[in-house]
Every structure is written in structure tokens, then in C-alpha cells.
Coordinates of C-alpha atoms in Angstrom, one line a residue:
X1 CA 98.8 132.7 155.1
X2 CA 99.9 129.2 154.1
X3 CA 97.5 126.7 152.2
X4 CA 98.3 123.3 151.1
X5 CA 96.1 121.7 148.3
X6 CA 96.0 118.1 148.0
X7 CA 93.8 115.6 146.3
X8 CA 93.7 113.8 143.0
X9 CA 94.3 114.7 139.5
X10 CA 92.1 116.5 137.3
X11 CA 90.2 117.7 140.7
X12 CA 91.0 121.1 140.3
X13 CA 93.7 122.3 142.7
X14 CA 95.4 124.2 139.9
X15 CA 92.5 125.9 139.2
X16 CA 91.5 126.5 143.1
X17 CA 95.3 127.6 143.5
X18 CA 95.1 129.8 141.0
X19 CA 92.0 131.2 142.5
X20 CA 93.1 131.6 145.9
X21 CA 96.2 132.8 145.2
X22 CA 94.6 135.8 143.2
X23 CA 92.0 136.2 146.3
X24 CA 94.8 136.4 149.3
X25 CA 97.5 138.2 146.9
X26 CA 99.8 135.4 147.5
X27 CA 102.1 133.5 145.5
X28 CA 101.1 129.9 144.4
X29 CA 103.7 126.9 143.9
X30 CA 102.4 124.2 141.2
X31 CA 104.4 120.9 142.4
X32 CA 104.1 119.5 138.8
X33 CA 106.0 122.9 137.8
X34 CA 108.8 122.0 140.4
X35 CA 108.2 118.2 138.8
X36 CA 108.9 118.6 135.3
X37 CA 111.7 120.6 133.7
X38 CA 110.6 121.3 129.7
X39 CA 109.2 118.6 127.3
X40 CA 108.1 116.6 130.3
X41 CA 111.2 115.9 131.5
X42 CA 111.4 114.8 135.3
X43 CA 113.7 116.4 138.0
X44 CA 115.3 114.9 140.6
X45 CA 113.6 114.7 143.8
X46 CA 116.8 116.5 145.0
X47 CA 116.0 119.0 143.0
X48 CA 112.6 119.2 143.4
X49 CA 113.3 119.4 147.3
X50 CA 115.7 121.9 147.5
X51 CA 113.2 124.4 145.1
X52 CA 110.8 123.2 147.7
X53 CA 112.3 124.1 150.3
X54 CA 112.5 127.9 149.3
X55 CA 109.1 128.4 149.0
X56 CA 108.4 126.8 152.3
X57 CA 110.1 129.6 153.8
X58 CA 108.4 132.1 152.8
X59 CA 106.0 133.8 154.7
X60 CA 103.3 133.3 152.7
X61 CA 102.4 130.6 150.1
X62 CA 100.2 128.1 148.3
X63 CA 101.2 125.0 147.3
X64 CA 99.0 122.3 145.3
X65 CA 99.9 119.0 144.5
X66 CA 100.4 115.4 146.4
X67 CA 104.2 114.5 145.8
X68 CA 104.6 112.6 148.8
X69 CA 108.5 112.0 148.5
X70 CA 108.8 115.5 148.2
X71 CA 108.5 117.6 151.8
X72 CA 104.7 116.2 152.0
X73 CA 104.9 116.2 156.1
X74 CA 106.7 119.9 156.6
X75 CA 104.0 121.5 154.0
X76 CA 101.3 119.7 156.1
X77 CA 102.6 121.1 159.1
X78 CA 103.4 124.2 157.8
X79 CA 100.1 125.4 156.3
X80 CA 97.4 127.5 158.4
X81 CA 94.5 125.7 155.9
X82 CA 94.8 122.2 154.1
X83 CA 92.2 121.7 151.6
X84 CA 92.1 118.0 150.1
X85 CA 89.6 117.8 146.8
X86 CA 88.3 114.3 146.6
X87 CA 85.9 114.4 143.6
X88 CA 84.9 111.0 142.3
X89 CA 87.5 109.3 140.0
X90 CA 84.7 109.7 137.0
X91 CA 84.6 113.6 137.8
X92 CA 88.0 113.8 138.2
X93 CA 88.4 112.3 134.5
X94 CA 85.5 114.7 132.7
X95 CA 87.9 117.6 134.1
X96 CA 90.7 116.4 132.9
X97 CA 89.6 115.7 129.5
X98 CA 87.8 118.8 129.4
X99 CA 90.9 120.5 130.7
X100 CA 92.7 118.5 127.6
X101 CA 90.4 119.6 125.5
X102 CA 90.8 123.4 126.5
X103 CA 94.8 123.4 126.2
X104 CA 95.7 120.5 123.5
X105 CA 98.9 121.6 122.0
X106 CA 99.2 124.5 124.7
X107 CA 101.2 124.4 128.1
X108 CA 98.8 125.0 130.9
X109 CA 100.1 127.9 132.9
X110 CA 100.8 125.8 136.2
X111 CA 103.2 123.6 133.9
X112 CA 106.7 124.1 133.0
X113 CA 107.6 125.5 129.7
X114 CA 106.9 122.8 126.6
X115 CA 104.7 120.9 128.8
X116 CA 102.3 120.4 126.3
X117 CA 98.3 119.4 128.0
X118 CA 98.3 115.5 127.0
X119 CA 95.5 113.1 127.7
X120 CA 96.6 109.6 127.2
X121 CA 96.1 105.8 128.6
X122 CA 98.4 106.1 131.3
X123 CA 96.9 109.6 132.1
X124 CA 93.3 107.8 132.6
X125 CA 94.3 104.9 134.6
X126 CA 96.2 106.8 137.4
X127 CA 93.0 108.7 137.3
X128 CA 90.6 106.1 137.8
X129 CA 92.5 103.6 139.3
X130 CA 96.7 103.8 140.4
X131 CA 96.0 107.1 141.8
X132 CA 92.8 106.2 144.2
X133 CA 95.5 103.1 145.3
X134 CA 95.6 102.7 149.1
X135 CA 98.9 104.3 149.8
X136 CA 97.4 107.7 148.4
X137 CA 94.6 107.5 149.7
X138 CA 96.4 106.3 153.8
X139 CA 98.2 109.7 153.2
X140 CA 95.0 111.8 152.8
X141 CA 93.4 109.9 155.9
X142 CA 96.1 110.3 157.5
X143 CA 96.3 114.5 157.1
X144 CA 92.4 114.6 157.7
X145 CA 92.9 112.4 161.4
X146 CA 96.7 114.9 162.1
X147 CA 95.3 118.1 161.3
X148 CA 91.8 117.8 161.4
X149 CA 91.4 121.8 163.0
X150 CA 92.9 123.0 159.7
X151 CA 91.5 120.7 156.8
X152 CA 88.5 121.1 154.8
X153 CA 87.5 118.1 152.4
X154 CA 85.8 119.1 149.0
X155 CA 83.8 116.1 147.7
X156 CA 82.1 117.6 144.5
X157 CA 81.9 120.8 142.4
X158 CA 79.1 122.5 144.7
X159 CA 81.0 122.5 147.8
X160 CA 83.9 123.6 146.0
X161 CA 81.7 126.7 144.8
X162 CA 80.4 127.0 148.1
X163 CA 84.0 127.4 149.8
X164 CA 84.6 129.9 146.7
X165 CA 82.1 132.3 147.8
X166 CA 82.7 131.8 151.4
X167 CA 85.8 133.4 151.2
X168 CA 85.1 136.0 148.4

């Protein structure tokens, strides 16, 4: 089985990964693991592309996160179930600042190593405002009108726990 998870930050894909990946026995790919090498250091997208691209070919896989530079299309494609979480950007920010406040000075486990959890200006204006711009939000449209057999749209925390115990 192949899943894509896409949406915006602090929405819970990690967590709904994580989740998933326990539930199906199958390996899950953070893209902001692939992103960021230690101490929050970005890789190159030929880097990032090329790890990528070895989990795509795999027979089974989960991979959450948007990065639409890197291979967006082929996982799109690719998956048998896209799931796009579109909380509201005020939702999306409690759960990141809760999330913040559950791992300050820790490294989340879908990070790389010295990623430490960090809640900061820039942090809660992609939240609320760069990351709802229009070319994110074209690319999510744009899955949901392709693939429209295979995607499921989560708009708030109690259709997220429905899916949950749909499949459990």
C-alpha cells in the first residue's frame, strides 16, 4: 500500500503517518526528515530527490509532507490513497504550539537528529498566512480534481478521528 499525506503545517500528518504506518506495518517517510540534515540545516533538493526516489520504489510506503519541488507529481501518482488535512489555519497553529510545547528542547521523532521542536515568528506566519498562499493551495486543488477516486479531504479533528477508527 502506498499513501501520500499532504496538507498544511501543524495539521497532523506526522502524527496520522505515524499512525498509519503502525496500523498497515509499513514504513513511513517524514519529508522534513529528508529536508533537514542536523541543527536545521537544509539539503539540497538533489539530495532530497535522489533519497526520494528510493523510497518511492519500494513496494510499500508512506510519505507526509507537501515539498512540491521535490517528486510531488510521481508520489501523487504513485500512492493507492492521498489524504490532504486541511484544518483551519487557527487549528493548525494550537497544534503546533501544543506540539511545541510537548517537545521544546527535544527533536520530534519525524525530524532529523538536533532538530530541536521551535515555535517562532516565521514559524506562525507560514502557518497562518505564506503557507495558505495560492500556489499551495492550486497544488492541493489541483490533486483533489486529478485523483479525485483516491483522495480523502480531512477538514477538522472529528473527521480525522472518524477516518482513524474506520480503518482500525
Amino acid at each position: 500500500m502506498k499513501i501520500a499525506i499532504i496538507g498544511h503545517s501543524g495539521s497532523g500528518k506526522s502524527t496520522l503517518a505515524r499512525f498509519l504506518g503502525q496500523h498497515y506495518h509499513c514504513e513511513v517517510f517524514h519529508l522534513d526528515q529528508l529536508h533537514f540534515s542536523s541543527n536545521w540545516q537544509e539539503r539540497s533538493d538533489h539530495d532530497m530527490i535522489a533519497d526520494l526516489s528510493t523510497c518511492l520504489l519500494k513496494q510499500d510506503w508512506i510519505i507526509e509532507g507537501n515539498y512540491a519541488n521535490c517528486l510531488y507529481e510521481e508520489r501523487m501518482r504513485e500512492a493507492d490513497h492521498i489524504i490532504y488535512v486541511n484544518f483551519s489555519r487557527f487549528h493548525c497553529l494550537y497544534r503546533a504550539f501544543k506540539r511545541y510545547l510537548n517537545y521544546r528542547g527535544k527533536t520530534r521523532p519525524d525530524m532529523a537528529d538536533n532538530c530541536q521542536e521551535k515555535f517562532d515568528v516565521a514559524f506562525v506566519k507560514w502557518i497562518l498566512l505564506d503557507g495558505r498562499s495560492r500556489n499551495p493551495l492550486e497544488k492541493y486543488q489541483a490533486v483533489i480534481q486529478k485523483y479525485p477516486h483516491k483522495t480523502i479531504v480531512l477538514t477538522n479533528q472529528k473527521q480525522l478521528n472518524h477516518y482513524m477508527n474506520t480503518i482500525n
